[in-house]
Amino acid sequence: AQKVTQAQTEISVVEKEDVTLDCVYETRDTTYYLFWYKQPPSGELVFLIRRNSFDEQNEISGRYSWNFQKSTSSFNFTITASQVVDSAVYFCALLARAGGTSYGKLTFGQGTILTVHP
Amino acid sequence: AAGVIQSPRHLIKEKRETATLKCYPIPRHDTVYWYQQGPGQDPQFLISFYEKMQSDKGSIPDRFSAQQFSDYHSELNMSSLELGDSALYFCASSSSTDEQYFGPGTRLTVT
């Protein structure tokens, strides 16, 4: 069974602060993928990043960076110099291959509500 | 670039009525997923289809059914609607790269 835990229910920061969203996962599969999605108030789910279990290289995309540590089963997300437009719910998700096939369901964490104040 | 299309975007139904939600995946995507997101909750997997065959099933009530058609669009049929079915229903599609791209969702309100 897969499980994703986002311990931070809500985070509130002031604009330009850095903020890190934590994600811890559980799976028995050796091949899996980790994702982050952003859900703004409008409701859609916006794909941010995908990481596979064999690639522990950290990634930076503009103000966003991700730290994947297999040893601690964590996939944390940092926003540098936060902006008001970053206010949203952020979901971490896990996908484990269903018997080695090319499809699988996403298991989401509970989400972290990020509010960035001006 | 083309995205996942869902229709309708909003739907209001009364208890015990039926509803049909439609999903048009990104062209050349062979897998479709349905998720249900209740208020303040994370999306929960309902069902998926790969090449028009059901590939996986989650916590989908027996009152719900779904299928994927020859043109790869999918429909989620919901009968005997209950108040608790009020939620945001997402469809997502993917190809072999496993990135699931989500549609804008259908907001179902049952009164």
PDB file of C-alpha atoms in Angstrom:
ATOM      1  CA  ALA A   1       0.000   0.000   0.000  1.00  0.00           C
ATOM      2  CA  GLN A   2       1.126   3.511  -0.719  1.00  0.00           C
ATOM      3  CA  LYS A   3       0.934   6.419   1.672  1.00  0.00           C
ATOM      4  CA  VAL A   4       1.879  10.074   1.424  1.00  0.00           C
ATOM      5  CA  THR A   5       2.050  12.335   4.447  1.00  0.00           C
ATOM      6  CA  GLN A   6       2.178  16.103   4.370  1.00  0.00           C
ATOM      7  CA  ALA A   7       2.454  16.983   8.030  1.00  0.00           C
ATOM      8  CA  GLN A   8       1.985  20.713   7.512  1.00  0.00           C
ATOM      9  CA  THR A   9      -1.708  21.437   7.142  1.00  0.00           C
ATOM     10  CA  GLU A  10      -1.301  25.186   6.747  1.00  0.00           C
ATOM     11  CA  ILE A  11       1.656  27.519   6.337  1.00  0.00           C
ATOM     12  CA  SER A  12       1.501  31.285   6.400  1.00  0.00           C
ATOM     13  CA  VAL A  13       4.413  33.443   5.289  1.00  0.00           C
ATOM     14  CA  VAL A  14       5.078  37.002   4.293  1.00  0.00           C
ATOM     15  CA  GLU A  15       6.044  37.783   0.727  1.00  0.00           C
ATOM     16  CA  LYS A  16       9.739  37.216  -0.108  1.00  0.00           C
ATOM     17  CA  GLU A  17      10.195  34.651   2.619  1.00  0.00           C
ATOM     18  CA  ASP A  18      11.423  31.191   1.672  1.00  0.00           C
ATOM     19  CA  VAL A  19       9.119  28.316   2.516  1.00  0.00           C
ATOM     20  CA  THR A  20       9.570  24.542   2.486  1.00  0.00           C
ATOM     21  CA  LEU A  21       6.717  22.094   2.144  1.00  0.00           C
ATOM     22  CA  ASP A  22       7.414  18.652   3.554  1.00  0.00           C
ATOM     23  CA  CYS A  23       6.393  15.337   2.027  1.00  0.00           C
ATOM     24  CA  VAL A  24       7.095  11.859   3.355  1.00  0.00           C
ATOM     25  CA  TYR A  25       6.020   8.752   1.480  1.00  0.00           C
ATOM     26  CA  GLU A  26       5.711   5.016   2.034  1.00  0.00           C
ATOM     27  CA  THR A  27       5.795   2.322  -0.596  1.00  0.00           C
ATOM     28  CA  ARG A  28       7.124  -1.203  -0.958  1.00  0.00           C
ATOM     29  CA  ASP A  29       7.681  -0.792  -4.670  1.00  0.00           C
ATOM     30  CA  THR A  30      11.212  -0.217  -5.911  1.00  0.00           C
ATOM     31  CA  THR A  31      10.017   1.684  -8.960  1.00  0.00           C
ATOM     32  CA  TYR A  32       7.848   4.666  -8.227  1.00  0.00           C
ATOM     33  CA  TYR A  33       7.316   8.297  -9.118  1.00  0.00           C
ATOM     34  CA  LEU A  34       6.799  11.320  -6.968  1.00  0.00           C
ATOM     35  CA  PHE A  35       4.909  14.427  -7.985  1.00  0.00           C
ATOM     36  CA  TRP A  36       3.993  17.848  -6.759  1.00  0.00           C
ATOM     37  CA  TYR A  37       0.784  19.540  -7.855  1.00  0.00           C
ATOM     38  CA  LYS A  38      -0.471  23.038  -7.154  1.00  0.00           C
ATOM     39  CA  GLN A  39      -4.172  23.731  -6.689  1.00  0.00           C
ATOM     40  CA  PRO A  40      -4.951  27.459  -6.780  1.00  0.00           C
ATOM     41  CA  PRO A  41      -8.277  28.819  -5.534  1.00  0.00           C
ATOM     42  CA  SER A  42      -9.753  28.316  -8.996  1.00  0.00           C
ATOM     43  CA  GLY A  43      -9.569  24.571  -8.356  1.00  0.00           C
ATOM     44  CA  GLU A  44      -7.524  23.092 -11.164  1.00  0.00           C
ATOM     45  CA  LEU A  45      -4.568  20.808 -10.442  1.00  0.00           C
ATOM     46  CA  VAL A  46      -1.358  22.113 -11.956  1.00  0.00           C
ATOM     47  CA  PHE A  47       1.506  19.675 -12.487  1.00  0.00           C
ATOM     48  CA  LEU A  48       4.809  21.009 -11.087  1.00  0.00           C
ATOM     49  CA  ILE A  49       7.324  18.179 -11.141  1.00  0.00           C
ATOM     50  CA  ARG A  50       7.836  14.448 -11.490  1.00  0.00           C
ATOM     51  CA  ARG A  51      10.709  12.474  -9.989  1.00  0.00           C
ATOM     52  CA  ASN A  52      11.409   8.784 -10.447  1.00  0.00           C
ATOM     53  CA  SER A  53      12.789   6.580  -7.712  1.00  0.00           C
ATOM     54  CA  PHE A  54      16.127   6.124  -9.431  1.00  0.00           C
ATOM     55  CA  ASP A  55      16.905   9.803  -9.740  1.00  0.00           C
ATOM     56  CA  GLU A  56      17.819  11.493  -6.479  1.00  0.00           C
ATOM     57  CA  GLN A  57      19.240  14.538  -8.161  1.00  0.00           C
ATOM     58  CA  ASN A  58      17.758  17.715  -6.767  1.00  0.00           C
ATOM     59  CA  GLU A  59      16.057  20.027  -9.201  1.00  0.00           C
ATOM     60  CA  ILE A  60      15.653  23.754  -9.443  1.00  0.00           C
ATOM     61  CA  SER A  61      13.183  25.550 -11.642  1.00  0.00           C
ATOM     62  CA  GLY A  62      13.178  29.282 -11.152  1.00  0.00           C
ATOM     63  CA  ARG A  63      12.049  29.974  -7.579  1.00  0.00           C
ATOM     64  CA  TYR A  64      11.077  26.335  -7.082  1.00  0.00           C
ATOM     65  CA  SER A  65      13.404  23.579  -5.912  1.00  0.00           C
ATOM     66  CA  TRP A  66      12.885  20.005  -4.860  1.00  0.00           C
ATOM     67  CA  ASN A  67      14.932  17.820  -2.533  1.00  0.00           C
ATOM     68  CA  PHE A  68      14.453  14.069  -2.948  1.00  0.00           C
ATOM     69  CA  GLN A  69      16.055  11.877  -0.280  1.00  0.00           C
ATOM     70  CA  LYS A  70      15.384   8.184  -0.618  1.00  0.00           C
ATOM     71  CA  SER A  71      17.088   7.417   2.701  1.00  0.00           C
ATOM     72  CA  THR A  72      14.408   9.347   4.559  1.00  0.00           C
ATOM     73  CA  SER A  73      11.597   8.759   2.022  1.00  0.00           C
ATOM     74  CA  SER A  74      11.124  12.471   1.634  1.00  0.00           C
ATOM     75  CA  PHE A  75      10.456  14.740  -1.310  1.00  0.00           C
ATOM     76  CA  ASN A  76      10.403  18.293  -0.046  1.00  0.00           C
ATOM     77  CA  PHE A  77       9.495  21.383  -2.035  1.00  0.00           C
ATOM     78  CA  THR A  78      10.985  24.828  -1.446  1.00  0.00           C
ATOM     79  CA  ILE A  79       9.728  28.121  -2.799  1.00  0.00           C
ATOM     80  CA  THR A  80      12.327  30.858  -2.666  1.00  0.00           C
ATOM     81  CA  ALA A  81      11.259  34.480  -2.313  1.00  0.00           C
ATOM     82  CA  SER A  82       7.578  33.591  -2.120  1.00  0.00           C
ATOM     83  CA  GLN A  83       4.969  35.707  -3.865  1.00  0.00           C
ATOM     84  CA  VAL A  84       1.282  36.256  -3.256  1.00  0.00           C
ATOM     85  CA  VAL A  85       0.517  34.279  -6.422  1.00  0.00           C
ATOM     86  CA  ASP A  86       2.083  31.230  -4.780  1.00  0.00           C
ATOM     87  CA  SER A  87      -0.889  31.047  -2.418  1.00  0.00           C
ATOM     88  CA  ALA A  88      -2.541  27.705  -3.119  1.00  0.00           C
ATOM     89  CA  VAL A  89      -2.923  24.182  -1.849  1.00  0.00           C
ATOM     90  CA  TYR A  90       0.073  22.036  -2.698  1.00  0.00           C
ATOM     91  CA  PHE A  91      -0.222  18.280  -3.013  1.00  0.00           C
ATOM     92  CA  CYS A  92       2.538  15.727  -3.000  1.00  0.00           C
ATOM     93  CA  ALA A  93       1.629  12.481  -4.747  1.00  0.00           C
ATOM     94  CA  LEU A  94       3.052   9.019  -5.298  1.00  0.00           C
ATOM     95  CA  LEU A  95       2.602   6.700  -8.239  1.00  0.00           C
ATOM     96  CA  ALA A  96       3.735   3.105  -8.088  1.00  0.00           C
ATOM     97  CA  ARG A  97       3.756   0.988 -11.196  1.00  0.00           C
ATOM     98  CA  ALA A  98       0.903  -1.508 -11.177  1.00  0.00           C
ATOM     99  CA  GLY A  99       2.745  -4.772 -11.755  1.00  0.00           C
ATOM    100  CA  GLY A 100       5.287  -3.128 -13.992  1.00  0.00           C
ATOM    101  CA  THR A 101       2.700  -1.731 -16.367  1.00  0.00           C
ATOM    102  CA  SER A 102       2.815   1.732 -17.803  1.00  0.00           C
ATOM    103  CA  TYR A 103      -0.036   3.090 -15.745  1.00  0.00           C
ATOM    104  CA  GLY A 104      -0.829   3.583 -12.105  1.00  0.00           C
ATOM    105  CA  LYS A 105      -3.020   5.606  -9.795  1.00  0.00           C
ATOM    106  CA  LEU A 106      -1.805   8.593  -7.860  1.00  0.00           C
ATOM    107  CA  THR A 107      -1.932   8.548  -4.084  1.00  0.00           C
ATOM    108  CA  PHE A 108      -2.075  12.089  -2.762  1.00  0.00           C
ATOM    109  CA  GLY A 109      -1.021  13.568   0.526  1.00  0.00           C
ATOM    110  CA  GLN A 110      -3.511  15.602   2.507  1.00  0.00           C
ATOM    111  CA  GLY A 111      -2.237  18.832   1.009  1.00  0.00           C
ATOM    112  CA  THR A 112      -0.628  21.925   2.511  1.00  0.00           C
ATOM    113  CA  ILE A 113      -2.442  25.235   2.330  1.00  0.00           C
ATOM    114  CA  LEU A 114       0.110  27.945   1.659  1.00  0.00           C
ATOM    115  CA  THR A 115      -0.856  31.543   2.216  1.00  0.00           C
ATOM    116  CA  VAL A 116       1.562  34.268   1.228  1.00  0.00           C
ATOM    117  CA  HIS A 117       0.738  37.669   2.671  1.00  0.00           C
ATOM    118  CA  PRO A 118       1.826  40.895   0.975  1.00  0.00           C
TER     119      PRO A 118
ATOM    120  CA  ALA B   1      -0.993  22.691 -26.394  1.00  0.00           C
ATOM    121  CA  ALA B   2      -4.187  20.723 -26.057  1.00  0.00           C
ATOM    122  CA  GLY B   3      -5.290  19.930 -22.540  1.00  0.00           C
ATOM    123  CA  VAL B   4      -7.734  17.551 -20.928  1.00  0.00           C
ATOM    124  CA  ILE B   5     -11.300  18.705 -21.476  1.00  0.00           C
ATOM    125  CA  GLN B   6     -14.072  17.999 -19.019  1.00  0.00           C
ATOM    126  CA  SER B   7     -17.721  18.746 -19.369  1.00  0.00           C
ATOM    127  CA  PRO B   8     -19.761  20.085 -17.852  1.00  0.00           C
ATOM    128  CA  ARG B   9     -17.694  22.329 -15.597  1.00  0.00           C
ATOM    129  CA  HIS B  10     -20.516  22.718 -13.105  1.00  0.00           C
ATOM    130  CA  LEU B  11     -23.479  20.478 -12.448  1.00  0.00           C
ATOM    131  CA  ILE B  12     -26.302  20.732  -9.961  1.00  0.00           C
ATOM    132  CA  LYS B  13     -28.444  17.685  -9.340  1.00  0.00           C
ATOM    133  CA  GLU B  14     -30.987  16.619  -6.785  1.00  0.00           C
ATOM    134  CA  LYS B  15     -30.744  13.559  -4.582  1.00  0.00           C
ATOM    135  CA  ARG B  16     -31.525  10.300  -6.352  1.00  0.00           C
ATOM    136  CA  GLU B  17     -30.931  11.813  -9.785  1.00  0.00           C
ATOM    137  CA  THR B  18     -28.280  10.617 -12.233  1.00  0.00           C
ATOM    138  CA  ALA B  19     -25.304  12.492 -13.661  1.00  0.00           C
ATOM    139  CA  THR B  20     -22.901  11.877 -16.513  1.00  0.00           C
ATOM    140  CA  LEU B  21     -19.489  13.511 -16.570  1.00  0.00           C
ATOM    141  CA  LYS B  22     -17.401  13.524 -19.712  1.00  0.00           C
ATOM    142  CA  CYS B  23     -13.671  13.608 -20.241  1.00  0.00           C
ATOM    143  CA  TYR B  24     -11.676  14.142 -23.426  1.00  0.00           C
ATOM    144  CA  PRO B  25      -7.999  13.230 -22.917  1.00  0.00           C
ATOM    145  CA  ILE B  26      -5.015  14.884 -24.483  1.00  0.00           C
ATOM    146  CA  PRO B  27      -4.534  13.511 -28.024  1.00  0.00           C
ATOM    147  CA  ARG B  28      -2.418  10.340 -28.149  1.00  0.00           C
ATOM    148  CA  HIS B  29      -2.791   9.728 -24.417  1.00  0.00           C
ATOM    149  CA  ASP B  30      -3.882   6.151 -23.891  1.00  0.00           C
ATOM    150  CA  THR B  31      -4.820   6.192 -20.209  1.00  0.00           C
ATOM    151  CA  VAL B  32      -7.621   8.021 -18.449  1.00  0.00           C
ATOM    152  CA  TYR B  33      -8.107   8.369 -14.702  1.00  0.00           C
ATOM    153  CA  TRP B  34     -11.002   9.632 -12.604  1.00  0.00           C
ATOM    154  CA  TYR B  35     -10.531  11.205  -9.189  1.00  0.00           C
ATOM    155  CA  GLN B  36     -12.989  12.595  -6.654  1.00  0.00           C
ATOM    156  CA  GLN B  37     -12.045  15.488  -4.391  1.00  0.00           C
ATOM    157  CA  GLY B  38     -14.408  16.265  -1.546  1.00  0.00           C
ATOM    158  CA  PRO B  39     -14.379  19.679   0.163  1.00  0.00           C
ATOM    159  CA  GLY B  40     -11.072  20.233   1.953  1.00  0.00           C
ATOM    160  CA  GLN B  41      -9.798  16.805   1.001  1.00  0.00           C
ATOM    161  CA  ASP B  42      -7.175  15.378  -1.303  1.00  0.00           C
ATOM    162  CA  PRO B  43      -8.177  13.775  -4.601  1.00  0.00           C
ATOM    163  CA  GLN B  44      -9.131  10.134  -4.280  1.00  0.00           C
ATOM    164  CA  PHE B  45      -8.675   7.697  -7.156  1.00  0.00           C
ATOM    165  CA  LEU B  46     -11.883   6.199  -8.528  1.00  0.00           C
ATOM    166  CA  ILE B  47     -11.081   4.259 -11.679  1.00  0.00           C
ATOM    167  CA  SER B  48      -8.770   4.179 -14.693  1.00  0.00           C
ATOM    168  CA  PHE B  49      -8.792   2.913 -18.245  1.00  0.00           C
ATOM    169  CA  TYR B  50      -5.925   1.895 -20.486  1.00  0.00           C
ATOM    170  CA  GLU B  51      -6.643   1.410 -24.167  1.00  0.00           C
ATOM    171  CA  LYS B  52     -10.385   1.318 -23.457  1.00  0.00           C
ATOM    172  CA  MET B  53     -10.105  -1.431 -20.852  1.00  0.00           C
ATOM    173  CA  GLN B  54     -10.516  -0.861 -17.139  1.00  0.00           C
ATOM    174  CA  SER B  55      -7.020  -0.951 -15.678  1.00  0.00           C
ATOM    175  CA  ASP B  56      -7.526  -0.206 -11.998  1.00  0.00           C
ATOM    176  CA  LYS B  57     -10.309   0.476  -9.559  1.00  0.00           C
ATOM    177  CA  GLY B  58     -10.310   2.455  -6.356  1.00  0.00           C
ATOM    178  CA  SER B  59     -13.009   3.402  -3.883  1.00  0.00           C
ATOM    179  CA  ILE B  60     -15.714   3.819  -6.496  1.00  0.00           C
ATOM    180  CA  PRO B  61     -19.257   3.255  -5.248  1.00  0.00           C
ATOM    181  CA  ASP B  62     -21.331   0.608  -6.995  1.00  0.00           C
ATOM    182  CA  ARG B  63     -23.690   3.414  -8.008  1.00  0.00           C
ATOM    183  CA  PHE B  64     -20.944   4.770 -10.239  1.00  0.00           C
ATOM    184  CA  SER B  65     -19.796   3.281 -13.525  1.00  0.00           C
ATOM    185  CA  ALA B  66     -17.416   4.445 -16.184  1.00  0.00           C
ATOM    186  CA  GLN B  67     -16.158   3.507 -19.587  1.00  0.00           C
ATOM    187  CA  GLN B  68     -13.718   4.621 -22.227  1.00  0.00           C
ATOM    188  CA  PHE B  69     -14.900   4.811 -25.799  1.00  0.00           C
ATOM    189  CA  SER B  70     -13.203   4.066 -29.120  1.00  0.00           C
ATOM    190  CA  ASP B  71     -12.194   7.731 -29.495  1.00  0.00           C
ATOM    191  CA  TYR B  72     -10.600   7.507 -26.004  1.00  0.00           C
ATOM    192  CA  HIS B  73     -13.010   9.858 -24.352  1.00  0.00           C
ATOM    193  CA  SER B  74     -14.406   8.620 -21.073  1.00  0.00           C
ATOM    194  CA  GLU B  75     -17.676   9.040 -19.214  1.00  0.00           C
ATOM    195  CA  LEU B  76     -18.386   8.660 -15.522  1.00  0.00           C
ATOM    196  CA  ASN B  77     -22.000   7.769 -14.811  1.00  0.00           C
ATOM    197  CA  MET B  78     -23.365   8.371 -11.345  1.00  0.00           C
ATOM    198  CA  SER B  79     -26.784   7.165 -10.280  1.00  0.00           C
ATOM    199  CA  SER B  80     -28.930   7.558  -7.163  1.00  0.00           C
ATOM    200  CA  LEU B  81     -26.938  10.627  -6.232  1.00  0.00           C
ATOM    201  CA  GLU B  82     -26.401  11.353  -2.557  1.00  0.00           C
ATOM    202  CA  LEU B  83     -25.473  14.587  -0.792  1.00  0.00           C
ATOM    203  CA  GLY B  84     -22.048  13.103  -0.092  1.00  0.00           C
ATOM    204  CA  ASP B  85     -21.352  12.839  -3.813  1.00  0.00           C
ATOM    205  CA  SER B  86     -20.951  16.611  -3.953  1.00  0.00           C
ATOM    206  CA  ALA B  87     -17.328  17.068  -4.943  1.00  0.00           C
ATOM    207  CA  LEU B  88     -14.896  18.134  -7.598  1.00  0.00           C
ATOM    208  CA  TYR B  89     -14.401  15.347 -10.117  1.00  0.00           C
ATOM    209  CA  PHE B  90     -11.158  15.334 -12.008  1.00  0.00           C
ATOM    210  CA  CYS B  91     -10.236  13.453 -15.098  1.00  0.00           C
ATOM    211  CA  ALA B  92      -6.563  13.001 -15.931  1.00  0.00           C
ATOM    212  CA  SER B  93      -4.807  11.484 -18.895  1.00  0.00           C
ATOM    213  CA  SER B  94      -1.332  10.158 -19.461  1.00  0.00           C
ATOM    214  CA  SER B  95       0.874   8.365 -21.913  1.00  0.00           C
ATOM    215  CA  SER B  96       3.750   6.041 -21.104  1.00  0.00           C
ATOM    216  CA  THR B  97       5.689   8.835 -19.364  1.00  0.00           C
ATOM    217  CA  ASP B  98       3.331   8.563 -16.377  1.00  0.00           C
ATOM    218  CA  GLU B  99       2.797  12.277 -15.955  1.00  0.00           C
ATOM    219  CA  GLN B 100      -0.894  12.662 -15.327  1.00  0.00           C
ATOM    220  CA  TYR B 101      -2.318  15.848 -16.708  1.00  0.00           C
ATOM    221  CA  PHE B 102      -5.522  16.905 -15.059  1.00  0.00           C
ATOM    222  CA  GLY B 103      -8.549  18.527 -16.556  1.00  0.00           C
ATOM    223  CA  PRO B 104     -10.158  21.572 -14.940  1.00  0.00           C
ATOM    224  CA  GLY B 105     -12.613  19.389 -13.056  1.00  0.00           C
ATOM    225  CA  THR B 106     -16.381  19.164 -12.866  1.00  0.00           C
ATOM    226  CA  ARG B 107     -17.925  20.592  -9.736  1.00  0.00           C
ATOM    227  CA  LEU B 108     -20.939  18.489  -8.829  1.00  0.00           C
ATOM    228  CA  THR B 109     -23.402  19.791  -6.287  1.00  0.00           C
ATOM    229  CA  VAL B 110     -26.138  17.483  -5.050  1.00  0.00           C
ATOM    230  CA  THR B 111     -29.044  19.195  -3.284  1.00  0.00           C
TER     231      THR B 111
END
